[in-house]
CSV table of C-alpha atoms in Angstrom, one decimal:
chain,number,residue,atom,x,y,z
A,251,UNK,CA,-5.1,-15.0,-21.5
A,252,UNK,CA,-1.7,-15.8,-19.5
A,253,UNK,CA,1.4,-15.3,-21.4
A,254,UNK,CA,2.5,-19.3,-20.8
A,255,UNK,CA,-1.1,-20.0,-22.3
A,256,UNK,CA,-0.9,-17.6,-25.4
A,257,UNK,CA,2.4,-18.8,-26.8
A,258,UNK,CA,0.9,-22.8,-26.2
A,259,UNK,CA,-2.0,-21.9,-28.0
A,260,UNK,CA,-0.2,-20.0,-30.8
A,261,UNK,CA,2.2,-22.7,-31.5
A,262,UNK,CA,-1.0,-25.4,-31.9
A,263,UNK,CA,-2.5,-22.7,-34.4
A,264,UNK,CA,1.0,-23.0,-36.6
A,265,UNK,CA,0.9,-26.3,-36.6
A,266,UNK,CA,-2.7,-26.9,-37.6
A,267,UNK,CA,-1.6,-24.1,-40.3
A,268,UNK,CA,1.2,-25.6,-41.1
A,269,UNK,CA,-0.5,-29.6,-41.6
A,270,UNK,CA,-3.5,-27.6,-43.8
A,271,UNK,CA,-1.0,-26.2,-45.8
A,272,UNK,CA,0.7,-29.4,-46.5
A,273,UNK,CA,-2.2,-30.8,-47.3
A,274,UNK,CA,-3.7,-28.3,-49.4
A,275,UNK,CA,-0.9,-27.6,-51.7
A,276,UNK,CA,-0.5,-32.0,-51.8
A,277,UNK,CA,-4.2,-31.8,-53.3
A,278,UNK,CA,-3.5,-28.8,-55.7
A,279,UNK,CA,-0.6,-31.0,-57.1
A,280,UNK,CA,-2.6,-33.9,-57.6
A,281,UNK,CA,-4.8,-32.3,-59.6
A,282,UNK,CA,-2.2,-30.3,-61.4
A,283,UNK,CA,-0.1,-33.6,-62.0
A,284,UNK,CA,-0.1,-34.5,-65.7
A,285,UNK,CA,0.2,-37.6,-67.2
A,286,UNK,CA,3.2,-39.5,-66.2
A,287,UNK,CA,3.6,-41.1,-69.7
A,288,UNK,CA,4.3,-38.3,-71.4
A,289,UNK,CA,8.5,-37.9,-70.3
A,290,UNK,CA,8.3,-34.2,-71.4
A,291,UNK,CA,5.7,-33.0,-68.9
A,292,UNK,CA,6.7,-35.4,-65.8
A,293,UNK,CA,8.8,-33.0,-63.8
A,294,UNK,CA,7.3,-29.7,-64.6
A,295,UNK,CA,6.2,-26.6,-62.5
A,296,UNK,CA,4.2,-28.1,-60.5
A,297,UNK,CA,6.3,-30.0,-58.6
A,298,UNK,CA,8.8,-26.8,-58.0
A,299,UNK,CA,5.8,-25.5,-56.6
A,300,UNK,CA,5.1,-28.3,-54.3
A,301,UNK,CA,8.9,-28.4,-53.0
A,302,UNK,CA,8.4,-24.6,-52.2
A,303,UNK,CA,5.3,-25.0,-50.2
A,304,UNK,CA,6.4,-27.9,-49.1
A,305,UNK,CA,9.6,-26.2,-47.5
A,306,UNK,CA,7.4,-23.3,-46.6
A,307,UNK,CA,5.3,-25.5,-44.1
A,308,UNK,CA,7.9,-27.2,-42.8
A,309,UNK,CA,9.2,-24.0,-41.8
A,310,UNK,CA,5.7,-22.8,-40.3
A,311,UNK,CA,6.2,-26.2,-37.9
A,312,UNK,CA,9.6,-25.5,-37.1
A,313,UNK,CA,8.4,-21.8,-35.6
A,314,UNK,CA,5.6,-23.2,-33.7
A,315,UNK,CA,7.8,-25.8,-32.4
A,316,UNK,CA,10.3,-23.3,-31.3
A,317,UNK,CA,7.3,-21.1,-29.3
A,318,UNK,CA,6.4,-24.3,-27.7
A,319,UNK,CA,9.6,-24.8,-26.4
A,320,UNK,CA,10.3,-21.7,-25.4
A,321,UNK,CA,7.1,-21.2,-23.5
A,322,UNK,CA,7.9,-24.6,-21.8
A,323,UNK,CA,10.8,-23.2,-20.8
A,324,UNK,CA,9.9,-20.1,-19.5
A,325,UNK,CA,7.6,-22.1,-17.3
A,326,UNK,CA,10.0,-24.0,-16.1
A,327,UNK,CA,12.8,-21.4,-15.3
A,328,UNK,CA,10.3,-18.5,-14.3
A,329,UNK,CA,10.5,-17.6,-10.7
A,330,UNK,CA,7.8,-14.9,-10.7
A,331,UNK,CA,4.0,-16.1,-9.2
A,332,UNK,CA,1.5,-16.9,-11.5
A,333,UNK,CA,-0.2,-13.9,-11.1
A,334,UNK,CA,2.4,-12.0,-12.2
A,335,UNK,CA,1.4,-13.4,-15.9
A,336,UNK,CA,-1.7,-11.5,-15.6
A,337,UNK,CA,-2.3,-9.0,-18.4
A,338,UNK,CA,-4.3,-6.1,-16.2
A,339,UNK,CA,-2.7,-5.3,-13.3
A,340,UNK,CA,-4.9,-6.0,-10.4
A,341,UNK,CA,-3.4,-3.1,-8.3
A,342,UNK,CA,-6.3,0.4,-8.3
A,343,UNK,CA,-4.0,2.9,-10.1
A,344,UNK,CA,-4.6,5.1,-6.7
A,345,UNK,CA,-2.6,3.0,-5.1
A,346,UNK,CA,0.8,2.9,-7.7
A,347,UNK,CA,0.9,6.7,-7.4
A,348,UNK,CA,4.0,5.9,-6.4
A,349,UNK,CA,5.2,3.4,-7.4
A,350,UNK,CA,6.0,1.6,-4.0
A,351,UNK,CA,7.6,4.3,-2.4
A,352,UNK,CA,6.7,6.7,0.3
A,353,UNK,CA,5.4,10.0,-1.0
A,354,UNK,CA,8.1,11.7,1.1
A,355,UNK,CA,11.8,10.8,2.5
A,356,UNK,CA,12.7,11.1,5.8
A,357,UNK,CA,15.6,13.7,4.5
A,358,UNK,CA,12.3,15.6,3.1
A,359,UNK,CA,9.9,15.4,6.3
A,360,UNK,CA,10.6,14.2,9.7
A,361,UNK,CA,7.7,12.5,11.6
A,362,UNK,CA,7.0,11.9,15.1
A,363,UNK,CA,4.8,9.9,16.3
A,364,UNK,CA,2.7,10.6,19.6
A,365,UNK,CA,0.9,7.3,21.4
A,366,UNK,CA,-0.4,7.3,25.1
A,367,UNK,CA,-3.5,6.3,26.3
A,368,UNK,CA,-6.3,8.2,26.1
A,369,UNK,CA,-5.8,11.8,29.0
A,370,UNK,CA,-1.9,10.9,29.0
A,371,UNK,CA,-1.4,14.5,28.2
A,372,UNK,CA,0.0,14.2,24.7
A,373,UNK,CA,-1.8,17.0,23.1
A,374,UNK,CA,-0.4,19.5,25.8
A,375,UNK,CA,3.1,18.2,25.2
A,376,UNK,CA,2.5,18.2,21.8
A,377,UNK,CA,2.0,22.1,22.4
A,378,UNK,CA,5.2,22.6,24.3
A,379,UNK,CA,6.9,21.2,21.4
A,380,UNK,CA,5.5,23.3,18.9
A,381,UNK,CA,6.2,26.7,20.6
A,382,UNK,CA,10.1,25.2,21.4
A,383,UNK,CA,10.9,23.3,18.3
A,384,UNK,CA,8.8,24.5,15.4
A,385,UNK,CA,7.1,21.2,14.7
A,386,UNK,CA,3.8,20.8,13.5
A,387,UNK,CA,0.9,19.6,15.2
A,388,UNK,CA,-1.2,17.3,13.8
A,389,UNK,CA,-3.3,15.7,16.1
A,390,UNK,CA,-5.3,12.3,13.9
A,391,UNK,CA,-8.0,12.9,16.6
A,392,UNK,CA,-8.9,16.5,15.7
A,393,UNK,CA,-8.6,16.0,12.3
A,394,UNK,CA,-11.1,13.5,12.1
A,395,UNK,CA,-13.7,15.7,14.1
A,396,UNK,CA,-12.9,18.5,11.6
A,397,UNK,CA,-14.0,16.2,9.0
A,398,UNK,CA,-16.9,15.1,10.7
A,399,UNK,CA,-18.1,18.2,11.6
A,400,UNK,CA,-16.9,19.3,8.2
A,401,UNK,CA,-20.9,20.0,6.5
A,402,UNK,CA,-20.4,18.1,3.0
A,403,UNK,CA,-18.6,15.8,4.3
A,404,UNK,CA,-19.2,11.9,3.6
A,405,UNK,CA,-17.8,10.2,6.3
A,406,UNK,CA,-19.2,12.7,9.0
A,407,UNK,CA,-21.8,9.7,10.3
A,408,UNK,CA,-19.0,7.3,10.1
A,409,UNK,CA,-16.4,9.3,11.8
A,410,UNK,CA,-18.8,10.1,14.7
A,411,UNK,CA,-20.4,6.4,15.2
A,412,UNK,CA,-16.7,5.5,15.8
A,413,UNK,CA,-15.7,8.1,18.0
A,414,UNK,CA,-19.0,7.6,20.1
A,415,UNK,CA,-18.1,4.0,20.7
A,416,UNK,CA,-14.4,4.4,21.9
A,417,UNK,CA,-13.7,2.3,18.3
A,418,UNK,CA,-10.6,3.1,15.8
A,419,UNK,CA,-11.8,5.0,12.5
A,420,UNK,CA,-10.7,2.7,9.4
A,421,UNK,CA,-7.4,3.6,8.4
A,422,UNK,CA,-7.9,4.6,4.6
A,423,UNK,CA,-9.8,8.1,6.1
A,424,UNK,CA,-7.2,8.8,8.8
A,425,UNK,CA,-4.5,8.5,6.6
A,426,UNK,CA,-6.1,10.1,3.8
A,427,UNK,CA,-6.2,13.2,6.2
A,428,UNK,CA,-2.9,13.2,7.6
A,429,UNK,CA,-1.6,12.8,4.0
A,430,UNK,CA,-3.6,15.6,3.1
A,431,UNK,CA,-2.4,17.5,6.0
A,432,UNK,CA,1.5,17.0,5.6
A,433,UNK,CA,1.3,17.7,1.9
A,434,UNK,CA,-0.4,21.2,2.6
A,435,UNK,CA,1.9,22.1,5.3
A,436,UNK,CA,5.2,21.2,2.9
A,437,UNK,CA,4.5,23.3,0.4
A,438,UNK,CA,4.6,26.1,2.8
A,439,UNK,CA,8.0,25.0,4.2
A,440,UNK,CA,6.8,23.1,6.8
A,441,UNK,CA,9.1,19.6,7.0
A,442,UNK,CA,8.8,18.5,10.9
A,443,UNK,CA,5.6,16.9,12.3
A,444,UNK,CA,4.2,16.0,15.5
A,445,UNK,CA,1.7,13.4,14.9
A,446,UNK,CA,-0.5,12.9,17.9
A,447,UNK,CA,-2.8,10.1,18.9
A,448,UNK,CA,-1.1,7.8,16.0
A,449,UNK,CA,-1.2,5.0,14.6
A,450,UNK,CA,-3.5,3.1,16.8
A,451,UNK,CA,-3.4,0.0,15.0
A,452,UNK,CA,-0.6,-2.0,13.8
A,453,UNK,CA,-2.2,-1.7,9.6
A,454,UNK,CA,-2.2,2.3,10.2
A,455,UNK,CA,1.3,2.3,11.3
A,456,UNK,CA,2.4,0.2,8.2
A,457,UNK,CA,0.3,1.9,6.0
A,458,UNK,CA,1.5,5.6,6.8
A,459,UNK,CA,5.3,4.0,6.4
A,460,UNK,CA,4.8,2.3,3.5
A,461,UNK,CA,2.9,5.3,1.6
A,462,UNK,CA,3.6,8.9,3.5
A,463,UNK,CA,7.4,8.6,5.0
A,464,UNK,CA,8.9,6.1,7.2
A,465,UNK,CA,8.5,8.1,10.9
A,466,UNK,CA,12.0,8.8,13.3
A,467,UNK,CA,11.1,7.4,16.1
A,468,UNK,CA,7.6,7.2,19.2
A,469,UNK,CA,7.1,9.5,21.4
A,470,UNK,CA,5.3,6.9,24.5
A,471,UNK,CA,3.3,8.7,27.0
A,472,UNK,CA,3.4,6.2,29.7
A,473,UNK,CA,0.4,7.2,33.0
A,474,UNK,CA,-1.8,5.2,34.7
A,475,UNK,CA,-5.7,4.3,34.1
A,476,UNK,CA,-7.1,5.8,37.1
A,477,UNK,CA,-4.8,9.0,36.5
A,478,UNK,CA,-6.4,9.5,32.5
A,479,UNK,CA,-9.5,9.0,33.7
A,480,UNK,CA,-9.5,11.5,36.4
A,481,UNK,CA,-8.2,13.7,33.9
A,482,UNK,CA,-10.4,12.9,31.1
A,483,UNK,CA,-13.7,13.2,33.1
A,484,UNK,CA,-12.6,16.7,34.3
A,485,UNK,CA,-11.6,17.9,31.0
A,486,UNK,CA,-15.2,16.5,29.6
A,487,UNK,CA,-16.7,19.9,32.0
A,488,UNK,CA,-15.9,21.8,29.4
A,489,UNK,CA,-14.4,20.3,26.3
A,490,UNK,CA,-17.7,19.8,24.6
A,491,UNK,CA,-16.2,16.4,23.2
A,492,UNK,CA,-18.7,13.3,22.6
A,493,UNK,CA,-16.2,10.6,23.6
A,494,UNK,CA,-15.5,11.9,27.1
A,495,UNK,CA,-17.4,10.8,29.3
A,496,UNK,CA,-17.2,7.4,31.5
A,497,UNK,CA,-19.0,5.2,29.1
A,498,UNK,CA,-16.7,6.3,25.9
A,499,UNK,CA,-13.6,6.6,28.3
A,500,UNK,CA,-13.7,2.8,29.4
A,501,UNK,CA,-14.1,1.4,26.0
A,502,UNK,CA,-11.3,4.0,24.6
A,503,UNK,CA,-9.0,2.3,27.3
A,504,UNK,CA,-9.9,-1.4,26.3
A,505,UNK,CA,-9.5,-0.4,22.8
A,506,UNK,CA,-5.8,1.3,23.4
A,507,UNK,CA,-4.8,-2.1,25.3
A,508,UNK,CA,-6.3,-4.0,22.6
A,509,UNK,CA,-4.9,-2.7,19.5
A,510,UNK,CA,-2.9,0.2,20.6
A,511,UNK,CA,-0.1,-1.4,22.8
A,512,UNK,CA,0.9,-3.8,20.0
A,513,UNK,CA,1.8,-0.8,18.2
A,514,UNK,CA,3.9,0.4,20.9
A,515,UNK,CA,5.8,-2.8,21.2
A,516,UNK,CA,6.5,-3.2,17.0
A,517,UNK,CA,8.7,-0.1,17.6
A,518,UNK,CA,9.9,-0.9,20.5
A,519,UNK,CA,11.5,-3.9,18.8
A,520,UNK,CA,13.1,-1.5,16.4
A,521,UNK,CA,14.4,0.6,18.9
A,522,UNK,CA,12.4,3.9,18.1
A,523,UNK,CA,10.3,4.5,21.3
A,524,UNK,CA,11.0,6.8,23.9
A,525,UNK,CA,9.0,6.5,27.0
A,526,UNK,CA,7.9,9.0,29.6
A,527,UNK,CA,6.4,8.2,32.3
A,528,UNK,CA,3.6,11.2,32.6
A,529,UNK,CA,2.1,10.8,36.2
A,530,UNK,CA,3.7,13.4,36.9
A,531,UNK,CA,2.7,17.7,36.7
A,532,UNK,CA,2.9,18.7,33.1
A,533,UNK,CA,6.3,20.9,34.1
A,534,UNK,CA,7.9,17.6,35.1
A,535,UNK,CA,7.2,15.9,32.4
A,536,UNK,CA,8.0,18.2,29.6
A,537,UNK,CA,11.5,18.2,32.0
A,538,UNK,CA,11.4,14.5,31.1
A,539,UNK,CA,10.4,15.4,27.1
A,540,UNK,CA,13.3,17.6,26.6
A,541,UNK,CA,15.9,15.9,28.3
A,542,UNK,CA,15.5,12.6,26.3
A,543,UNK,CA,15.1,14.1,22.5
A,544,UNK,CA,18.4,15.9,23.0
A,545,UNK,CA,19.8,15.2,20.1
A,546,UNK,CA,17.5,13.1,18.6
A,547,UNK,CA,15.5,16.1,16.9
């Protein structure tokens, strides 16, 4: 029951007390009245008694009428949304861990994220990074095909229907296993992070924000359709990987326009992407790489 709804209903039940009372203790005196004739016996006891009670229940009615009108007024100056009145709270405690703040601070970890389409060359920039810089790598692309492969794990026929058909894992296992990731390498000292191949949709960038640490900026690999594709289908020679070959590679590029891009441009309007154009030979680009995080990391 609501609060606004408890303190109604408790006011009725004082009242109804308070009118039984009344009337109970206006029977008793009846039958306790004695005869009025007799002048000795007229204003006895009994009639103390009554004006007790009586004062008793009037005061039972002036408490329920004061939580009446204080509930009404609550009601009536309360800003919050019903809901809010709730007595459980409708959040899963796995999700207050926090209480609404980021596991980590930017001060505490600094997080980079790493979009391009799919054969842009971000994991072997990623790599430059990590042997110049010290970040981490964590690429959202091999973790999930750890797990997969991973033998007890439970999403390891989920994780590979969605990689087979070019199609963005749900969010809630991704993030799980980034947050899982970052938390490991922290304890060991380990506070800057390259995170490669995401978020790749808009609720996976707001979710990692909102509940791992708000990232410093986007690292945009910027190259051409024809040019990943080329590069994917040679890489698929020898990489061993389910998703590349041309079937997989054309829906991964619909899907990056389709849900990626957007992602792109809701930091763009924040001012936290940094493009590079990457048709270019790997030397040239990580040229381009260096040159525009001085600074900046």
């Amino acid at each position: 029951m609501t609060a606004p709804l408890r303190g109604i209903y408790t006011a009725r039940v004082l009242l109804q007390q308070s009118s039984r009372k009344t009337t109970f203790h206006t029977e008793k005196f009846s039958k306790q009245t004695v005869d009025e004739s007799d002048p000795k016996k007229k204003d006895r006891e009994p009639k103390k008694r009554l004006n007790r009670n009586s004062v008793s229940g009037k005061q039972v009615a002036v408490v329920g009428l004061l939580a009446l009108g204080t509930t009404i007024l609550s009601l009536l100056y309360s800003k919050s949304k019903p809901v809010e009145f709730l007595e459980e709270d409708p959040t899963p405690a796995e999700m207050t861990e926090t209480a609404g703040r980021p596991i980590f601070t930017p001060e505490e970890v600094s997080v980079i994220f790493v979009l391009g389409g799919p054969g842009a060359g971000k994991g072997t920039q990623c790599d430059n990074l990590v042997r110049d810089y010290h970040f981490v790598h964590l690429s959202a692309g091999d973790l999930l095909r750890a797990e997969q492969n991973r033998p007890d794990s439970e999403y390891g026929k989920l994780i590979k229907h969605y990689i087979t058909e070019g199609l963005i894992v749900p969010q809630e296992i991704t993030v799980k296993l980034l947050e899982n990731a970052i938390r490991d390498n922290f304890k060991e000292g380990r506070t800057k992070f390259l995170v490669d191949g995401f978020p790749r949709k808009m609720d996976q960038a707001i979710t990692f924000e909102d509940v791992i640490v708000p990232s410093k900026f986007v690292l945009f690999f910027d190259c051409p359709e024809e040019v990943m594709e080329k590069r994917l289908l040679e890489r698929g020679k020898t990489s061993g990987r389910a998703d590349d070959n041309i079937e997989s590679i054309k829906k991964r590029f619909k899907t990056f326009v389709e849900t990626s891009m957007p992602v792109i441009e809701y930091f763009e309007e924040q001012n936290k992407v940094i493009k590079i154009k990457c048709d270019k030979s790997v030397e040239e680009v990580y040229n381009d790489v260096q040159q525009q995080l001085k600074g900046k990391i």
